[in-house]
Coordinates of C-alpha atoms in Angstrom, one line a residue:
X710 CA 16.1 24.9 20.4
X711 CA 15.8 27.2 23.5
X712 CA 12.8 29.3 24.2
X713 CA 14.4 32.5 22.8
X714 CA 15.1 30.8 19.5
X715 CA 11.5 29.4 19.5
X716 CA 10.1 32.9 19.9
X717 CA 12.3 34.3 17.1
X718 CA 11.2 31.4 14.8
X719 CA 7.6 31.9 15.8
X720 CA 7.7 35.6 15.0
X721 CA 9.4 34.9 11.7
X722 CA 6.7 32.4 10.7
X723 CA 4.0 34.9 11.5
X724 CA 5.8 37.6 9.4
X725 CA 6.2 35.2 6.5
X726 CA 2.5 34.3 6.5
X727 CA 1.5 38.0 6.7
X728 CA 3.8 39.2 4.0
X729 CA 3.2 36.8 1.2
X730 CA 3.5 39.8 -1.1
X731 CA 6.5 42.0 -0.3
X732 CA 4.5 45.2 -0.4
X733 CA 1.2 44.0 0.9
X734 CA -0.6 45.7 3.8
X735 CA 1.0 45.3 7.2
X736 CA -1.2 42.7 8.9
X737 CA -0.3 40.3 11.6
X738 CA -1.9 38.7 14.6
X739 CA -2.5 41.4 17.2
X740 CA -2.8 45.2 17.2
X741 CA 0.0 47.5 16.2
X742 CA 1.0 50.4 18.4
X743 CA 3.5 52.9 17.0
X744 CA 4.9 55.3 19.7
X745 CA 6.8 58.4 18.6
X746 CA 8.9 59.7 21.5
X747 CA 9.9 63.3 21.0
X748 CA 6.6 63.8 19.2
X749 CA 6.7 67.6 19.4
X750 CA 10.2 67.9 18.0
X751 CA 11.4 68.7 14.4
X752 CA 12.4 65.2 13.4
X753 CA 9.0 63.8 14.4
X754 CA 7.1 66.6 12.6
X755 CA 9.2 66.7 9.4
X756 CA 10.1 63.0 9.0
X757 CA 8.5 60.4 11.3
X758 CA 4.8 61.5 11.1
X759 CA 4.9 62.3 7.4
X760 CA 6.4 58.8 6.7
X761 CA 3.6 57.2 8.8
X762 CA 0.9 59.1 7.0
X763 CA 2.3 58.1 3.6
X764 CA 2.4 54.4 4.7
X765 CA -1.2 54.8 5.9
X766 CA -2.4 56.5 2.7
X767 CA -0.8 53.8 0.5
X768 CA -2.5 51.1 2.5
X769 CA 0.6 49.7 4.3
X770 CA -0.9 50.4 7.7
X771 CA -4.2 48.7 8.5
X772 CA -6.5 51.3 10.2
X773 CA -8.3 48.4 12.0
X774 CA -5.1 47.4 13.7
X775 CA -2.8 50.4 14.1
X776 CA -2.8 53.3 16.5
X777 CA -0.2 56.0 16.9
X778 CA 0.9 57.5 20.1
X779 CA 3.0 60.7 20.6
X780 CA 5.0 61.1 23.8
X781 CA 6.9 64.2 24.8
X782 CA 7.4 66.7 27.7
X783 CA 5.2 69.4 26.1
X784 CA 1.8 69.6 27.9
X785 CA -0.5 69.7 24.9
X786 CA -3.7 67.9 23.9
X787 CA -4.3 65.2 21.3
X788 CA -5.8 67.9 19.0
X789 CA -2.9 70.3 19.5
X790 CA -0.4 67.6 18.4
X791 CA -2.6 66.9 15.4
X792 CA -2.6 70.6 14.5
X793 CA 1.2 70.8 15.0
X794 CA 1.9 68.1 12.5
X795 CA -1.0 68.7 10.0
X796 CA 0.9 71.1 7.8
X797 CA 3.9 68.7 7.3
X798 CA 1.8 65.7 6.1
X799 CA 0.6 66.9 2.7
X800 CA 1.6 69.4 0.0
X801 CA -0.8 72.1 -1.0
X802 CA -1.0 70.7 -4.5
X803 CA -2.5 67.3 -3.4
X804 CA -4.2 68.4 -0.1
X805 CA -7.7 68.0 -1.5
X806 CA -7.2 64.5 -2.8
X807 CA -5.7 63.3 0.5
X808 CA -8.1 65.3 2.8
X809 CA -10.2 62.3 3.7
X810 CA -7.3 60.0 4.4
X811 CA -5.6 62.8 6.4
X812 CA -8.6 63.3 8.6
X813 CA -8.8 59.6 9.4
X814 CA -5.1 59.3 10.0
X815 CA -5.1 62.2 12.5
X816 CA -7.8 60.5 14.5
X817 CA -5.5 57.5 15.0
X818 CA -3.0 59.8 16.9
X819 CA -3.2 60.1 20.7
X820 CA -0.8 62.2 22.8
X821 CA 0.6 61.4 26.2
X822 CA 2.7 64.0 28.1
X823 CA 5.5 63.1 30.5
X824 CA 9.2 63.4 31.3
X825 CA 11.6 60.9 29.7
X826 CA 12.7 59.5 33.1
X827 CA 9.3 59.3 34.8
X828 CA 7.7 56.1 35.8
X829 CA 4.3 57.9 36.0
X830 CA 4.6 59.1 32.4
X831 CA 5.4 55.8 31.0
X832 CA 2.7 54.1 33.1
X833 CA 0.2 56.4 31.5
X834 CA 1.7 55.6 28.1
X835 CA 1.4 51.9 28.7
X836 CA -2.2 52.3 29.9
X837 CA -3.1 54.2 26.7
X838 CA -1.5 51.5 24.6
X839 CA -3.2 48.7 26.6
X840 CA -6.6 50.4 26.1
X841 CA -6.1 50.5 22.4
X842 CA -5.1 46.8 22.4
X843 CA -8.2 45.9 24.4
X844 CA -10.4 47.8 22.0
X845 CA -9.0 45.7 19.2
X846 CA -9.6 42.5 21.2
X847 CA -5.9 41.7 21.2
X848 CA -4.8 38.9 23.5
X849 CA -2.0 39.8 25.9
X850 CA 1.4 39.1 24.5
X851 CA 0.3 39.0 20.8
X852 CA 0.4 42.8 20.3
X853 CA 3.1 44.6 18.5
X854 CA 4.7 47.7 20.0
X855 CA 7.1 49.9 18.0
X856 CA 8.9 52.7 19.8
X857 CA 10.5 55.4 17.6
X858 CA 13.0 57.5 19.6
X859 CA 13.0 60.9 17.7
X860 CA 15.2 62.1 20.6
X861 CA 18.8 63.2 21.4
X862 CA 21.0 60.2 22.2
X863 CA 21.6 61.5 25.7
X864 CA 18.1 60.4 26.7
X865 CA 18.2 57.0 25.0
X866 CA 19.3 55.1 28.2
X867 CA 16.6 56.5 30.5
X868 CA 13.9 56.2 27.9
X869 CA 14.8 52.6 27.0
X870 CA 14.9 51.8 30.7
X871 CA 11.4 53.2 31.1
X872 CA 10.1 51.4 28.0
X873 CA 11.6 48.1 29.3
X874 CA 10.2 48.5 32.7
X875 CA 6.7 49.7 31.9
X876 CA 5.8 49.5 28.2
X877 CA 6.9 46.1 26.7
X878 CA 4.7 43.1 26.1
X879 CA 4.2 41.3 29.4
X880 CA 4.5 37.9 27.7
X881 CA 5.4 36.5 24.3
X882 CA 2.6 35.0 22.3
X883 CA 3.9 36.0 18.9
X884 CA 3.9 39.7 19.5
X885 CA 7.0 41.9 19.8
X886 CA 8.5 45.1 21.2
X887 CA 11.0 47.0 18.9
X888 CA 13.0 50.2 19.5
X889 CA 14.2 52.5 16.7
X890 CA 17.1 54.8 17.6
X891 CA 18.4 57.7 15.4
X892 CA 21.9 58.8 14.7
X893 CA 24.2 60.2 16.1
X894 CA 24.8 57.0 18.0
X895 CA 27.6 58.2 20.2
X896 CA 30.4 60.7 19.4
X897 CA 33.3 58.3 19.3
X898 CA 34.1 54.6 20.0
X899 CA 33.9 54.9 23.7
X900 CA 30.6 56.7 23.9
X901 CA 29.0 54.5 21.2
X902 CA 30.1 51.4 23.1
X903 CA 28.7 52.8 26.3
X904 CA 25.4 53.6 24.7
X905 CA 25.3 50.1 23.0
X906 CA 26.0 48.4 26.3
X907 CA 23.2 50.4 28.1
X908 CA 20.6 49.7 25.5
X909 CA 21.9 46.1 24.9
X910 CA 21.4 45.4 28.6
X911 CA 17.7 46.1 28.2
X912 CA 16.9 44.8 24.7
X913 CA 18.2 42.0 22.5
X914 CA 19.9 42.9 19.2
X915 CA 16.9 41.7 17.1
X916 CA 14.8 44.3 19.0
X917 CA 17.1 47.3 18.3
X918 CA 16.9 49.1 15.0
X919 CA 19.7 51.7 14.5
X920 CA 18.3 53.8 11.7
X921 CA 20.5 55.4 9.0
X922 CA 18.1 57.0 6.5
X923 CA 20.6 56.8 3.7
X924 CA 20.1 53.0 3.7
X925 CA 16.5 53.7 2.8
X926 CA 17.2 55.7 -0.3
X927 CA 16.1 54.1 -3.6
X928 CA 19.5 54.0 -5.3
X929 CA 21.4 52.9 -2.2
X930 CA 18.9 50.0 -2.0
X931 CA 19.6 49.3 -5.7
X932 CA 23.3 48.9 -5.1
X933 CA 23.2 45.1 -4.3
X934 CA 21.0 44.5 -7.4
X935 CA 23.3 46.4 -9.6
X936 CA 26.4 44.7 -8.4
X937 CA 25.2 41.1 -8.1
X938 CA 22.4 40.8 -10.7
X939 CA 24.3 42.1 -13.7
X940 CA 27.0 39.9 -15.3
X941 CA 29.0 42.6 -17.0
X942 CA 29.8 44.3 -13.6
X943 CA 31.2 41.2 -12.0
X944 CA 34.6 41.1 -13.7
X945 CA 35.0 44.9 -13.7
X946 CA 34.4 45.6 -10.0
X947 CA 37.9 45.3 -8.7
X948 CA 41.4 46.9 -8.4
X949 CA 42.3 45.7 -11.9
X950 CA 39.8 48.0 -13.6
X951 CA 38.7 50.7 -11.1
X952 CA 41.1 53.6 -10.4
X953 CA 39.2 55.2 -7.6
X954 CA 35.8 55.5 -6.0
X955 CA 34.3 58.8 -4.8
X956 CA 31.3 59.1 -2.5
X957 CA 30.2 62.7 -2.3
X958 CA 27.6 64.6 -0.2
X959 CA 27.2 68.4 -0.8
X960 CA 24.7 70.9 0.7
X961 CA 24.4 74.4 -0.7
X962 CA 23.5 75.9 2.7
X963 CA 25.3 76.3 6.0
X964 CA 24.2 75.3 9.5
X965 CA 21.4 77.9 9.5
X966 CA 20.5 78.2 13.2
X967 CA 21.9 74.8 14.1
X968 CA 25.5 76.0 14.6
X969 CA 25.7 75.2 18.3
X970 CA 24.4 71.7 17.8
X971 CA 26.5 71.1 14.7
X972 CA 29.6 72.3 16.4
X973 CA 29.5 69.4 18.9
X974 CA 29.6 66.9 16.0
X975 CA 31.1 68.3 12.8
X976 CA 30.7 67.0 9.2
X977 CA 32.6 63.7 9.8
X978 CA 30.3 62.6 12.6
X979 CA 27.2 64.1 10.9
X980 CA 27.6 62.6 7.4
X981 CA 30.8 60.7 6.7
X982 CA 31.1 58.2 9.6
X983 CA 27.5 57.0 9.0
X984 CA 25.9 57.8 5.7
X985 CA 28.9 57.8 3.4
X986 CA 30.5 54.9 5.2
X987 CA 27.4 52.8 4.8
X988 CA 27.4 53.5 1.1
X989 CA 31.0 52.5 0.9
X990 CA 30.2 49.1 2.5
X991 CA 27.6 48.4 -0.2
X992 CA 30.0 49.4 -3.0
X993 CA 32.9 47.4 -1.6
X994 CA 31.4 44.3 0.0
X995 CA 31.6 40.8 -1.3
X996 CA 28.5 38.9 -2.5
X997 CA 26.6 37.7 0.6
X998 CA 25.6 34.0 0.9
X999 CA 21.9 35.1 0.7
X1000 CA 19.7 38.2 1.0
X1001 CA 19.1 37.4 4.7
X1002 CA 19.9 40.5 6.8
X1003 CA 22.6 38.9 8.8
X1004 CA 24.4 37.6 5.7
X1005 CA 24.4 41.1 4.2
X1006 CA 25.5 42.7 7.4
X1007 CA 28.3 40.1 7.9
X1008 CA 29.8 41.2 4.6
X1009 CA 29.6 44.9 5.5
X1010 CA 31.4 44.3 8.8
X1011 CA 34.2 42.5 6.9
X1012 CA 34.7 45.6 4.7
X1013 CA 34.9 47.9 7.8
X1014 CA 37.3 45.6 9.5
X1015 CA 39.6 45.7 6.4
X1016 CA 39.8 49.6 6.3
X1017 CA 43.4 50.7 7.2
X1018 CA 44.1 53.6 9.7
X1019 CA 43.4 57.0 8.2
X1020 CA 46.6 59.0 7.5
X1021 CA 46.6 62.8 8.3
X1022 CA 48.1 63.5 4.9
X1023 CA 45.0 61.9 3.2
X1024 CA 42.6 64.2 5.0
X1025 CA 41.6 67.8 4.2
X1026 CA 39.3 69.7 6.6
X1027 CA 37.5 72.9 5.8
X1028 CA 35.3 75.5 7.6
X1029 CA 33.3 77.9 5.6
X1030 CA 33.8 81.6 6.2
X1031 CA 31.1 83.0 8.4
X1032 CA 30.5 79.8 10.3
X1033 CA 31.8 81.3 13.5
X1034 CA 29.5 84.4 13.1
X1035 CA 26.7 82.2 14.6
X1036 CA 26.6 83.3 18.3
X1037 CA 26.2 79.7 19.4
X1038 CA 29.5 78.7 17.8
X1039 CA 32.8 79.3 19.8
X1040 CA 35.1 82.0 18.2
X1041 CA 38.0 79.5 18.1
X1042 CA 36.0 76.5 16.8
X1043 CA 38.0 74.0 14.7
X1044 CA 34.9 72.0 13.8
X1045 CA 35.0 71.1 10.1
X1046 CA 32.0 71.9 7.9
X1047 CA 33.8 70.2 5.1
X1048 CA 36.0 67.1 4.9
X1049 CA 37.6 65.0 2.3
X1050 CA 39.2 61.8 3.5
X1051 CA 40.7 58.8 1.7
X1052 CA 40.0 55.3 3.0
X1053 CA 42.0 52.3 1.8
X1054 CA 40.6 48.7 2.0
X1055 CA 43.3 46.1 2.7
X1056 CA 41.9 43.1 0.8
X1057 CA 42.4 41.3 -2.5
X1058 CA 39.6 43.1 -4.3
X1059 CA 40.5 46.6 -3.4
X1060 CA 44.2 46.9 -2.5
X1061 CA 45.5 50.1 -3.9
X1062 CA 42.1 51.6 -4.8
X1063 CA 41.4 54.9 -2.9
X1064 CA 37.9 55.4 -1.6
X1065 CA 37.4 59.1 -1.4
X1066 CA 34.7 60.3 1.0
X1067 CA 33.8 63.9 0.6
X1068 CA 31.1 66.0 2.4
X1069 CA 30.5 69.7 2.9
X1070 CA 28.1 72.4 3.8
X1071 CA 27.7 75.8 2.1
X1072 CA 29.0 74.3 -1.2
X1073 CA 28.4 75.3 -4.8
X1074 CA 25.7 72.7 -5.3
X1075 CA 23.4 70.3 -3.5
X1076 CA 23.9 66.6 -4.4
X1077 CA 24.9 63.2 -3.3
X1078 CA 26.4 60.7 -5.6
X1079 CA 28.8 57.7 -6.0
X1080 CA 31.4 58.1 -8.7
X1081 CA 33.3 55.0 -9.8
X1082 CA 36.2 56.0 -12.1
X1083 CA 37.8 53.3 -14.3
X1084 CA 41.4 53.1 -15.3
X1085 CA 42.8 54.4 -18.6
X1086 CA 42.4 52.2 -21.7
X1087 CA 45.8 50.7 -22.5
X1088 CA 47.1 51.5 -26.0
X1089 CA 45.1 54.7 -26.6
X1090 CA 44.9 54.6 -30.4
X1091 CA 42.3 57.4 -30.6
X1092 CA 44.5 59.7 -28.4
X1093 CA 41.3 60.6 -26.4
X1094 CA 42.4 60.1 -22.8
X1095 CA 42.5 63.8 -22.2
X1096 CA 38.7 63.8 -22.7
X1097 CA 38.3 61.8 -19.6
X1098 CA 38.0 58.3 -18.2
X1099 CA 35.0 56.0 -18.2
X1100 CA 32.9 56.6 -15.1
X1101 CA 29.8 54.9 -13.6
X1102 CA 27.9 57.5 -11.6
X1103 CA 25.0 56.9 -9.3
X1104 CA 23.1 60.1 -8.4
X1105 CA 21.5 59.5 -5.1
X1106 CA 19.8 62.9 -4.8
X1107 CA 18.4 65.0 -6.3
X1108 CA 17.2 63.7 -9.7
X1109 CA 17.9 60.1 -9.0
X1110 CA 19.8 58.6 -11.9
X1111 CA 22.5 56.2 -13.0
X1112 CA 24.7 57.0 -16.0
X1113 CA 27.9 55.6 -17.6
X1114 CA 30.3 58.1 -19.1
X1115 CA 31.6 56.7 -22.4
X1116 CA 33.9 57.8 -25.2
X1117 CA 32.1 57.7 -28.5
X1118 CA 32.5 58.9 -32.1
X1119 CA 31.2 62.4 -32.6
X1120 CA 28.6 62.3 -35.4
X1121 CA 29.9 63.6 -38.7
X1122 CA 32.4 62.8 -41.4
X1123 CA 35.5 63.0 -39.4
X1124 CA 36.8 60.5 -36.9
X1125 CA 36.6 62.6 -33.7
X1126 CA 35.8 61.3 -30.2
X1127 CA 33.6 62.9 -27.6
X1128 CA 32.4 61.9 -24.1
X1129 CA 28.7 61.0 -23.8
X1130 CA 26.6 58.8 -21.6
X1131 CA 24.3 55.9 -21.2
X1132 CA 21.6 57.3 -19.0
X1133 CA 18.9 55.9 -16.7
X1134 CA 17.2 58.9 -15.2
X1135 CA 14.4 57.8 -12.9
X1136 CA 12.0 60.6 -13.5
X1137 CA 12.1 59.9 -17.2
X1138 CA 12.1 56.1 -17.1
X1139 CA 9.6 55.6 -14.3
X1140 CA 7.2 58.5 -14.8
X1141 CA 4.3 56.8 -13.1
X1142 CA 6.2 55.4 -10.2
X1143 CA 6.4 57.3 -6.9
X1144 CA 9.8 56.9 -5.2
X1145 CA 9.2 56.4 -1.5
X1146 CA 10.9 58.5 1.1
X1147 CA 13.7 56.7 3.0
X1148 CA 11.9 56.9 6.3
X1149 CA 8.8 55.3 4.8
X1150 CA 10.7 52.3 3.7
X1151 CA 12.7 51.9 6.9
X1152 CA 9.7 52.2 9.2
X1153 CA 7.9 49.6 7.1
X1154 CA 11.0 47.3 7.4
X1155 CA 10.9 47.8 11.2
X1156 CA 7.3 46.7 11.3
X1157 CA 8.1 43.7 9.1
X1158 CA 11.1 42.8 11.3
X1159 CA 13.7 43.1 8.4
X1160 CA 17.0 44.5 9.8
X1161 CA 18.8 44.4 6.5
X1162 CA 18.9 48.2 6.2
X1163 CA 19.8 48.9 9.8
X1164 CA 23.2 49.1 11.5
X1165 CA 24.2 46.1 13.7
X1166 CA 26.2 46.7 16.9
X1167 CA 29.5 45.2 15.7
X1168 CA 29.1 47.2 12.5
X1169 CA 28.7 50.4 14.5
X1170 CA 31.7 49.6 16.5
X1171 CA 33.9 48.9 13.4
X1172 CA 32.8 52.2 11.9
X1173 CA 33.8 54.2 15.0
X1174 CA 37.1 52.3 15.2
X1175 CA 37.9 53.8 11.8
X1176 CA 37.2 57.4 12.6
X1177 CA 37.7 57.8 16.3
X1178 CA 41.5 58.4 16.2
X1179 CA 41.1 61.1 13.5
X1180 CA 38.3 62.7 15.4
X1181 CA 40.4 62.9 18.6
X1182 CA 43.3 64.4 16.6
X1183 CA 40.9 67.0 15.3
X1184 CA 39.5 67.7 18.8
X1185 CA 43.1 68.2 20.0
X1186 CA 43.8 70.7 17.3
X1187 CA 46.4 68.4 15.5
X1188 CA 44.4 68.6 12.3
X1189 CA 43.2 72.1 11.3
X1190 CA 40.2 73.2 9.3
X1191 CA 41.1 75.4 6.3
X1192 CA 38.7 78.4 5.6
X1193 CA 36.8 78.3 2.3
X1194 CA 34.3 80.6 0.7
X1195 CA 30.6 79.7 0.9
X1196 CA 29.3 78.7 -2.5
X1197 CA 32.6 77.2 -3.6
X1198 CA 33.9 73.6 -4.1
X1199 CA 35.6 73.8 -0.7
X1200 CA 39.3 74.2 0.0
X1201 CA 41.6 74.0 -3.1
X1202 CA 43.7 71.6 -1.0
X1203 CA 40.9 69.0 -1.4
X1204 CA 41.1 69.1 -5.2
X1205 CA 44.8 68.6 -4.9
X1206 CA 44.3 65.6 -2.6
X1207 CA 42.0 64.1 -5.2
X1208 CA 44.5 64.6 -7.9
X1209 CA 47.2 63.0 -5.8
X1210 CA 45.0 60.0 -5.1
X1211 CA 44.7 59.5 -8.9
X1212 CA 41.3 61.0 -9.7
X1213 CA 41.2 62.6 -13.1
X1214 CA 38.5 65.3 -13.5
X1215 CA 36.7 65.5 -16.8
X1216 CA 36.9 69.0 -18.3
X1217 CA 34.2 70.1 -20.8
X1218 CA 31.7 67.4 -20.0
X1219 CA 28.6 68.1 -17.9
X1220 CA 25.8 65.6 -17.3
X1221 CA 22.4 67.2 -17.9
X1222 CA 19.4 65.3 -16.6
X1223 CA 17.2 64.5 -19.6
X1224 CA 13.8 66.3 -19.8
X1225 CA 10.5 64.5 -20.0

């Protein structure tokens, strides 16, 4: 065993000893320093700091070990940063009961100002971290340093270079340095590989956590349990029984002041290439050898490598009317705010089954769900196929739920059929359970060293290989975006594509979340 393997084994042993209970407090040898880079930005204020506070409030961050550092270019004081984020940490309805915890949490935050490519700035950051470690009587090399890059990808390379040069542990005595990077991770295969190479030259893969917050959602995390812990799903989950799979993301608002930023990326890069494709992997993957992160990610990569090239005739792009009214959006923009694309997986389980990925802004509703539609019952003696097929629907957000659409006898004296459902709605079934935010879960996984819900480098590459050719054709104007009205279902051509792919829409049935 070489020294690198020994250190990995050593860290793993320490983690196992410290996490005898899966959701016990984070406690390992050495202090824990969490550094939020881009601390004054929207992502940090709205997602990162609130997640850290919730972890602290629930007892997952030990106040005797942890300290939180904000780093950004803004020249503000510790107190000014605390004031900036204060309003995002608690709701008005529970502010009083969390007031004491909030006050103590804010005192754990220290701010360091500096450019993202400045040695002096990162030297000051390292000095602040070291002072905290000394105050906790942490021996050199046993401390834990987590760097969360709430920053644009363009500054990842210089920031990682500065972290590597000035802010990592100087020796390895069981401690670690980890870096969390946000999407978008590149704009196509070439840029993603370049970024991966730049960061990979500085940090080993076990130190890099490419975060996709969809992998932290409760019902996405439930997918492996549903598939592989329930016997009745095992013989059904294949091309013999499933007609098609839809993975849908809808927002009922437009870009709203982010038009210029969004126009650089579009809905495919923003939602489909990452969030929805990750969900597809969990729906389609084979059973892993174990629940070890590498075994799970191996199976996800196999799925991505089995996806066939996307055909233009199986893509519908849309752009909502009024999108170009934003002064930051070019008048001739072809950037899609809506896309439906069909992916086909060339393997024994899924040959012939279309996976329909659909995402859009300014739609008629806000939701994200997985819809698995089963084939028609052979020999329809009840003549009820027009009512709709069986479907298993997993509602990711809002109102988390799982329900199975079934055909049943309508109560009464006559033999009439109707569609109904078997329903597991989380708010009704788990009334006393608080469902954690995705960022809380993923930050905790990072501290624990669990990479199961993070994207590996070869996984990222395989994902970009699927979509880069299509994105280049869109960029060259070969595939056009069709106008659609805000508040609609999107272009009618998208519904026609779904029908062509074999999806049969149920008419007259609407799932209504049960009331408490």
